[in-house]
Coordinates of C-alpha atoms in Angstrom, one line a residue:
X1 CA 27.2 205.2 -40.2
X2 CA 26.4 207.9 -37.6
X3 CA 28.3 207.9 -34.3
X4 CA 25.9 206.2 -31.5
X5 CA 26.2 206.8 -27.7
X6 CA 26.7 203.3 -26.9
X7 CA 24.5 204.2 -23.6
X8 CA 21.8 205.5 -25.6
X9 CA 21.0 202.4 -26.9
X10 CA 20.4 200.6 -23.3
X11 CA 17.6 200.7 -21.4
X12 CA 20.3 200.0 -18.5
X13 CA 24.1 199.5 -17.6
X14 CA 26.5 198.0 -15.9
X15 CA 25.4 195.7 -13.0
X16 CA 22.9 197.9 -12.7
X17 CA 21.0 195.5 -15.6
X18 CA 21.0 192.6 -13.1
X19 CA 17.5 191.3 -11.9
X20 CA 16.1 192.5 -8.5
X21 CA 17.1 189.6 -6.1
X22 CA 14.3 188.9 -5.1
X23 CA 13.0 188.9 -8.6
X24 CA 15.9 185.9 -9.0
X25 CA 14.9 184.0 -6.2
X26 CA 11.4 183.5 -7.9
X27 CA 12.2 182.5 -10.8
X28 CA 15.1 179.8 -8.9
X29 CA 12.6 178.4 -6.6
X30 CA 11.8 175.1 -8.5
X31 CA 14.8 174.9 -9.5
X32 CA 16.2 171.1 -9.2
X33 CA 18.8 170.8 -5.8
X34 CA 22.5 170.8 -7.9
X35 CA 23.8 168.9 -5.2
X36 CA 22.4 165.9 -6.4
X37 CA 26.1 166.1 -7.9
X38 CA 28.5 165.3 -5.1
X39 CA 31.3 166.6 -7.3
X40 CA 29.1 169.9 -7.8
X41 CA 30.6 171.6 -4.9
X42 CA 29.3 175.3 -5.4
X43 CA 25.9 175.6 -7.2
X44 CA 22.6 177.9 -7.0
X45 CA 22.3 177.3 -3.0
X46 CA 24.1 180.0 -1.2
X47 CA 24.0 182.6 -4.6
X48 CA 27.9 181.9 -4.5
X49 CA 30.0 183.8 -7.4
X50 CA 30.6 181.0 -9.7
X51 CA 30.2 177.3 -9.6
X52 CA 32.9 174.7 -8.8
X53 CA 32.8 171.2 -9.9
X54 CA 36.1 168.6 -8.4
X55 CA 38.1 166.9 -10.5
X56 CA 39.9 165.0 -8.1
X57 CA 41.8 165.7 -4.9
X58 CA 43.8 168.5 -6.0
X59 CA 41.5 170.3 -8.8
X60 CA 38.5 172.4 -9.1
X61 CA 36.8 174.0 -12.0
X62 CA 35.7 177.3 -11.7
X63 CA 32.5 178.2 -14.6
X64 CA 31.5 181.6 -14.4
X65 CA 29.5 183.6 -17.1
X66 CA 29.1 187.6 -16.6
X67 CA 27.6 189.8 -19.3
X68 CA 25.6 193.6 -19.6
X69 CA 24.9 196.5 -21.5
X70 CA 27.1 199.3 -21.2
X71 CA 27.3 201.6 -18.8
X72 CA 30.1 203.9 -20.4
X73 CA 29.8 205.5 -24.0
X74 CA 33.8 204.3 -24.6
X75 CA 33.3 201.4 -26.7
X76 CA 36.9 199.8 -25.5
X77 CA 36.1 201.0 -21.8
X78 CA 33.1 199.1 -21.9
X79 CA 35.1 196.2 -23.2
X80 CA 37.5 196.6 -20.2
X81 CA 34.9 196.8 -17.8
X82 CA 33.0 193.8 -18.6
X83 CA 35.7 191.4 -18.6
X84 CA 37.1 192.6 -15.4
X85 CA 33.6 191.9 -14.5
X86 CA 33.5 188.9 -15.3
X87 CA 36.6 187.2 -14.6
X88 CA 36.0 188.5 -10.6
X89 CA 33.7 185.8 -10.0
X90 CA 36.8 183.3 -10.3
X91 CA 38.9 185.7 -7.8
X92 CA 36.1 185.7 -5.7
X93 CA 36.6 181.7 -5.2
X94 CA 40.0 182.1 -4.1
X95 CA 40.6 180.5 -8.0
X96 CA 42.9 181.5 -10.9
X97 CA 41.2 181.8 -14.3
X98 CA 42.4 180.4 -17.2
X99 CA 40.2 180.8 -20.5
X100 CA 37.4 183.2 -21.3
X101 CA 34.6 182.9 -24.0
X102 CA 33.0 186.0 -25.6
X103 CA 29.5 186.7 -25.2
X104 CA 28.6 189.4 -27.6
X105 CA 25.2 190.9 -28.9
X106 CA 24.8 194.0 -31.1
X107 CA 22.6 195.8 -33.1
X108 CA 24.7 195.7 -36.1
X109 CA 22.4 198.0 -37.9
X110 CA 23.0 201.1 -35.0
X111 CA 26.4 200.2 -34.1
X112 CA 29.8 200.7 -37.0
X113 CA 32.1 197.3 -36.9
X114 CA 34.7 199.4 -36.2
X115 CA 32.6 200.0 -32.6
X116 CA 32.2 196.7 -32.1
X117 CA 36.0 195.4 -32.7
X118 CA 36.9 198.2 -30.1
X119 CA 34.5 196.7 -27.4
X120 CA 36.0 192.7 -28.4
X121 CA 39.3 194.4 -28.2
X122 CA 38.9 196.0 -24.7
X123 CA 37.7 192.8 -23.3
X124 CA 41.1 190.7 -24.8
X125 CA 43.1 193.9 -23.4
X126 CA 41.9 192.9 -20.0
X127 CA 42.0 188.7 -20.3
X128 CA 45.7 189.7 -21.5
X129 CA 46.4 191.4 -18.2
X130 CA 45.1 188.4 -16.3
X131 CA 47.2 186.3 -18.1
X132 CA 44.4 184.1 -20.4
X133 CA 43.0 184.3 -23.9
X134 CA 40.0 185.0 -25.3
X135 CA 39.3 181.3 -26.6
X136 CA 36.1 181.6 -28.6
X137 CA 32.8 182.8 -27.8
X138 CA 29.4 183.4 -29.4
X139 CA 27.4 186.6 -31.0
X140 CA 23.8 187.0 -32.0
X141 CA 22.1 190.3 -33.4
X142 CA 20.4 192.1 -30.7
X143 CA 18.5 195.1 -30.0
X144 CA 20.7 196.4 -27.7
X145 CA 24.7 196.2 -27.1
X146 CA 25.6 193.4 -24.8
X147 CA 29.4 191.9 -23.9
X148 CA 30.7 189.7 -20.9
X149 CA 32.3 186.5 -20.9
X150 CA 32.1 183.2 -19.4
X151 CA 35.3 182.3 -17.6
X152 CA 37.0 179.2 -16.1
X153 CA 39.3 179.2 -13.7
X154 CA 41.2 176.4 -11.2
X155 CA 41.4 176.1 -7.7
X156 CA 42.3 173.4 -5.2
X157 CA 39.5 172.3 -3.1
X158 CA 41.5 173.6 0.4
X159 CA 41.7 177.2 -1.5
X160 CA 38.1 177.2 -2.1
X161 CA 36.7 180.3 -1.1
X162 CA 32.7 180.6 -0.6
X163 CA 30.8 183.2 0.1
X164 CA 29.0 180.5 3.5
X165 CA 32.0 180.0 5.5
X166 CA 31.8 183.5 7.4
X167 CA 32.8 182.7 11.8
X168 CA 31.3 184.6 14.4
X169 CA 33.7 187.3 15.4
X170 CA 35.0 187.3 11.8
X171 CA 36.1 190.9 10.9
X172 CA 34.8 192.2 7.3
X173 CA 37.3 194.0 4.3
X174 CA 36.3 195.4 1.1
X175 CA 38.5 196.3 -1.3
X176 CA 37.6 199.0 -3.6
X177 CA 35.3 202.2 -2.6
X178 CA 31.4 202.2 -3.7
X179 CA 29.4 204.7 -6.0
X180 CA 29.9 202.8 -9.6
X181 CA 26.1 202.9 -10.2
X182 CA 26.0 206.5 -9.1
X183 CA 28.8 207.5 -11.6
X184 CA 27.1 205.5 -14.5
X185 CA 23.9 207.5 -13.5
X186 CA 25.6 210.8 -13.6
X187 CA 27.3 209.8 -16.9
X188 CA 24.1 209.0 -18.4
X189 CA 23.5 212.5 -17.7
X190 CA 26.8 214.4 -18.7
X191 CA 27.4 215.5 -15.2
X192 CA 30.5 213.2 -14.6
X193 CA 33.4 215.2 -15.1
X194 CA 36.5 213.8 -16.6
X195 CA 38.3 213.0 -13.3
X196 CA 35.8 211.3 -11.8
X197 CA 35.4 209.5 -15.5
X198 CA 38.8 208.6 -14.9
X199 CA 38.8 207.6 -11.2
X200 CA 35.6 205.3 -12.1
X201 CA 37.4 203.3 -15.3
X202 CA 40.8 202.9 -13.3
X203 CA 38.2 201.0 -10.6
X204 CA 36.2 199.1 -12.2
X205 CA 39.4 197.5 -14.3
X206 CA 41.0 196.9 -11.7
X207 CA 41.4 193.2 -11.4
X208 CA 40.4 191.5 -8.2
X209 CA 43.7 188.9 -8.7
X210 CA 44.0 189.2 -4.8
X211 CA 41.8 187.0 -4.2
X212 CA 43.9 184.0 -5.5
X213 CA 46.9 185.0 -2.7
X214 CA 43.8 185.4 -0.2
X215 CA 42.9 182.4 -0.6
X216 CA 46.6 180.9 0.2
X217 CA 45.9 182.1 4.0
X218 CA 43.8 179.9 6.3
X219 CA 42.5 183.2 8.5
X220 CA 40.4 184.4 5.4
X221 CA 37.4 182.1 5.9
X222 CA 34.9 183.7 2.9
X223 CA 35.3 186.0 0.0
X224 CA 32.4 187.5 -2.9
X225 CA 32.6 190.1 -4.8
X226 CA 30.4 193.1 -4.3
X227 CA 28.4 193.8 -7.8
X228 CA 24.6 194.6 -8.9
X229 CA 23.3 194.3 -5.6
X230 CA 25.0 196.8 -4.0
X231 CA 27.2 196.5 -0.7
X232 CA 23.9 195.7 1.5
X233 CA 22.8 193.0 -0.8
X234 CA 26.1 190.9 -0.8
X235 CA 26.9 191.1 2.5
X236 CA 23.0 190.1 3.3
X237 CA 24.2 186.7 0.8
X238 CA 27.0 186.4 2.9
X239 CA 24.7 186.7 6.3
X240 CA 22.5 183.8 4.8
X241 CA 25.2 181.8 3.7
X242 CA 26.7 181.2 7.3
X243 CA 23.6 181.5 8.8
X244 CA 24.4 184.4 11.1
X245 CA 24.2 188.5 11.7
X246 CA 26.6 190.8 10.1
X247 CA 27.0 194.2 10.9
X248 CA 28.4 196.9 8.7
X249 CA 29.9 200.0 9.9
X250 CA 28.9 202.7 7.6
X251 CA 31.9 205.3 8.5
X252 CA 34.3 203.0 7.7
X253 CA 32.7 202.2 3.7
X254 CA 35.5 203.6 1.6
X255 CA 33.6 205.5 -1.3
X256 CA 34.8 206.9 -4.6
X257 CA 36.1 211.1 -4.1
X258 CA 32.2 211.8 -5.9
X259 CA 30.0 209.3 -4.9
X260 CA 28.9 210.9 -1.6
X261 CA 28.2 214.5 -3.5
X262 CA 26.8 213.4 -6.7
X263 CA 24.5 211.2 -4.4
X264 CA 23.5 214.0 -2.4
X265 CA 22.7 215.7 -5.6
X266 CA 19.8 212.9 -6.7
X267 CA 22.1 210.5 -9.4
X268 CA 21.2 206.8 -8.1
X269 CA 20.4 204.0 -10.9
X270 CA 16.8 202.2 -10.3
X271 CA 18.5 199.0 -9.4
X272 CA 19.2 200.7 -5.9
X273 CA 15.5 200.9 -5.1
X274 CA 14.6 197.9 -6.3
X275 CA 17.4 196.3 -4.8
X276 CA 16.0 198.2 -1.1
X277 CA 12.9 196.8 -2.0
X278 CA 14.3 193.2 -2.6
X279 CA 15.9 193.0 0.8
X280 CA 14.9 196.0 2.7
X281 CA 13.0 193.8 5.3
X282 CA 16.1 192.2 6.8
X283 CA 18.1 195.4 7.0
X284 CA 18.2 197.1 10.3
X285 CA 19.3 200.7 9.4
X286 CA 20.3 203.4 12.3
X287 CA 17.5 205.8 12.7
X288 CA 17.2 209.1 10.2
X289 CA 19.5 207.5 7.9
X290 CA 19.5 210.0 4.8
X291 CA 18.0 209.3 1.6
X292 CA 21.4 209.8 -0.2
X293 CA 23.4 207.3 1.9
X294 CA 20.5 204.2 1.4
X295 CA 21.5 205.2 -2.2
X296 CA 24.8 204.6 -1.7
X297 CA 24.4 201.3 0.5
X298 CA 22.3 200.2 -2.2
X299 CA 23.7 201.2 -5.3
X300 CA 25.1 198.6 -8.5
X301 CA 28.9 198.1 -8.4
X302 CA 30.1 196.9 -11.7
X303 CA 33.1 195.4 -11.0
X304 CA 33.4 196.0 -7.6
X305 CA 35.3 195.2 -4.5
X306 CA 35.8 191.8 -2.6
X307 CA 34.2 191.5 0.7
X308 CA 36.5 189.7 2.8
X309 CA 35.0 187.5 6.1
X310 CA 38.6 187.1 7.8
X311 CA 40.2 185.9 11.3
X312 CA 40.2 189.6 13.6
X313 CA 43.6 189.2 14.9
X314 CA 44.1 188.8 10.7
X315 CA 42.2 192.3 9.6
X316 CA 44.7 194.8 10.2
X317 CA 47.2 193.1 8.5
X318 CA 45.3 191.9 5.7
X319 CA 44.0 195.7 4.8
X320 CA 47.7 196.5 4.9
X321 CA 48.4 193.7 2.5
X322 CA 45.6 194.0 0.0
X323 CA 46.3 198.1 0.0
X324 CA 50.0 197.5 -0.8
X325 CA 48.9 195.3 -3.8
X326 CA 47.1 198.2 -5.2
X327 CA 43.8 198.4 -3.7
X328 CA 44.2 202.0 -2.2
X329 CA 40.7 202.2 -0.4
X330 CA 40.7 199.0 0.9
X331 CA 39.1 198.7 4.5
X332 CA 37.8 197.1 7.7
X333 CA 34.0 198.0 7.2
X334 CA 32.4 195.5 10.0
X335 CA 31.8 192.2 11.4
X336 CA 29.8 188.9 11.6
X337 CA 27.9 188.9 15.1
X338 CA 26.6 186.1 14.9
X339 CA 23.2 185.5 16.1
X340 CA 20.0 185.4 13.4
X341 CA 20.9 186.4 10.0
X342 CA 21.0 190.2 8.5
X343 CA 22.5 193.2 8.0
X344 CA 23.0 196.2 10.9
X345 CA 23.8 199.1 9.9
X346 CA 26.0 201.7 12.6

């Protein structure tokens, strides 16, 4: 069988696959309440990472399910990727996972087997390094190459981390640098080179396990992960969540060594403008912004950062924390405000 780019049979990639939000919200608006459950404790109401159902006093599930087409041509890359993906939405509750399910569709007429064990076996490399097993899972034929996993994790309800619980005055960390979608557009294109191939892999399977020893500290007061929405998107579902202004400060967003210059140079996915055109209306950006930098406050992060609603006299110290564990460019990037809900931009 003839070697495939595993990007040439996608229409999209990455995160960048996800539906415009606003797109979502349409087809969720009559959508029965979930809290008709009082044991459902997280559902579809504040667009929360994962839901969370209590067992009892001192147990939560966490049920997650994350799955795309690929945004790399690296058939065990892609694996990595999607799994680390995937098993963030349980970090991003403050939980520890403990299974994962595959979800795989292929065309098995395009791709070799051989292509397809490497993808199952990037995604077990990664559940290995978090410490659970690939316990089943389900594949279907399908035009075009898809793999994620649905992952449950544990918490206890006091270690619950949502993405509502944001205070006024909170102070605002993320934890790895933007740009994914802007890489995976310049791959697409052959005009990544190898080290920024290499800087973009090492970040997007990097596993967002700090979220569990977040959640053991009382100061952190909300966590989500930052994925196909882009950093203005998730931090606007943080804003609605607690019902109050954030404001982001734009020097301080840690980027990726390329992402600025490749997005100067016109590499963006189209999930950043539809994403703009989702939520641009409660965005208040400073005036002249340039094209290239709405790019990158819009752009798709596959497996990106945690956004981190903390205590302020807690922020320095947390950055110093979270760096030490391995997150180089983690950083203080704003604050809530409070007031009405949205996004500034300074």
């Amino acid at each position: 069988m003839t070697e495939t780019r595993l990007t040439a049979l996608a229409h999209g990639g990455g995160c960048g696959c996800k539906l415009a939000p606003s797109v979502l919200r349409e087809l969720l608006a009559d959508q029965p309440v979930a809290q008709a459950f009082p044991q459902l404790l997280v559902g579809t109401e504040t667009a929360d990472d994962a839901a969370v159902w209590q067992i009892d006093d001192k147990t939560c599930v966490i049920a997650t399910t994350d799955f795309f087409m690929p945004m790399v041509d690296d058939p065990r890359d892609f694996g990595r990727i999607a799994a680390t993906n995937a098993i963030s939405d349980v970090y991003a509750m403050g939980g520890r996972p403990i299974m994962a399910l595959a979800i795989l569709g292929m065309p098995i007429d395009k791709l070799a087997p051989e292509t397809i064990r490497e993808i199952l076996a990037g995604g077990r490399d990664i559940c290995a390094e978090a410490g659970i097993p690939v316990a089943g899972g389900h594949s279907i034929d399908a035009p075009e190459p898809i793999y994620g996993l649905a992952v449950i994790g544990l918490v206890s309800p006091e270690k619950l981390r949502r993405n509502s619980a944001a205070q006024s005055g909170d102070r605002l960390i993320l934890t790895k640098g933007l740009g994914v979608g802007i890489y995976s557009a310049a791959i697409k294109k052959g005009a990544l080179d190898r080290a920024g191939y290499a800087e973009m892999v090492a970040s997007t399977t990097l596993l967002n396990r700090i979220g569990t020893s977040l959640s053991d500290n009382p100061q952190v007061h909300a966590i989500t992960d930052v994925t196909g929405f882009g950093i203005l998107g998730h931090a606007l579902e943080l804003s609605r969540g607690a019902g109050m202004g954030l404001r982001l400060n734009l020097a301080e967003l840690p980027l990726l060594a390329q992402t600025a210059e490749l997005a100067q140079a016109g590499y963006a996915t189209g999930a950043s403008a539809r994403n703009w055109a989702a939520y641009g209306a409660d965005v208040t950006l400073p005036k002249d912004l340039p094209e290239w930098q709405l790019k990158v406050l819009t752009d798709p992060q596959t497996s990106g950062g945690l956004l981190i609603s903390c205590a302020p006299d807690a922020a320095p110290r947390l950055v110093k924390t979270i760096r030490e564990a391995g997150y180089p460019l983690a950083a203080e990037v704003g604050e809530v405000t409070g007031g009405a809900q949205g996004v500034t931009l300074v």
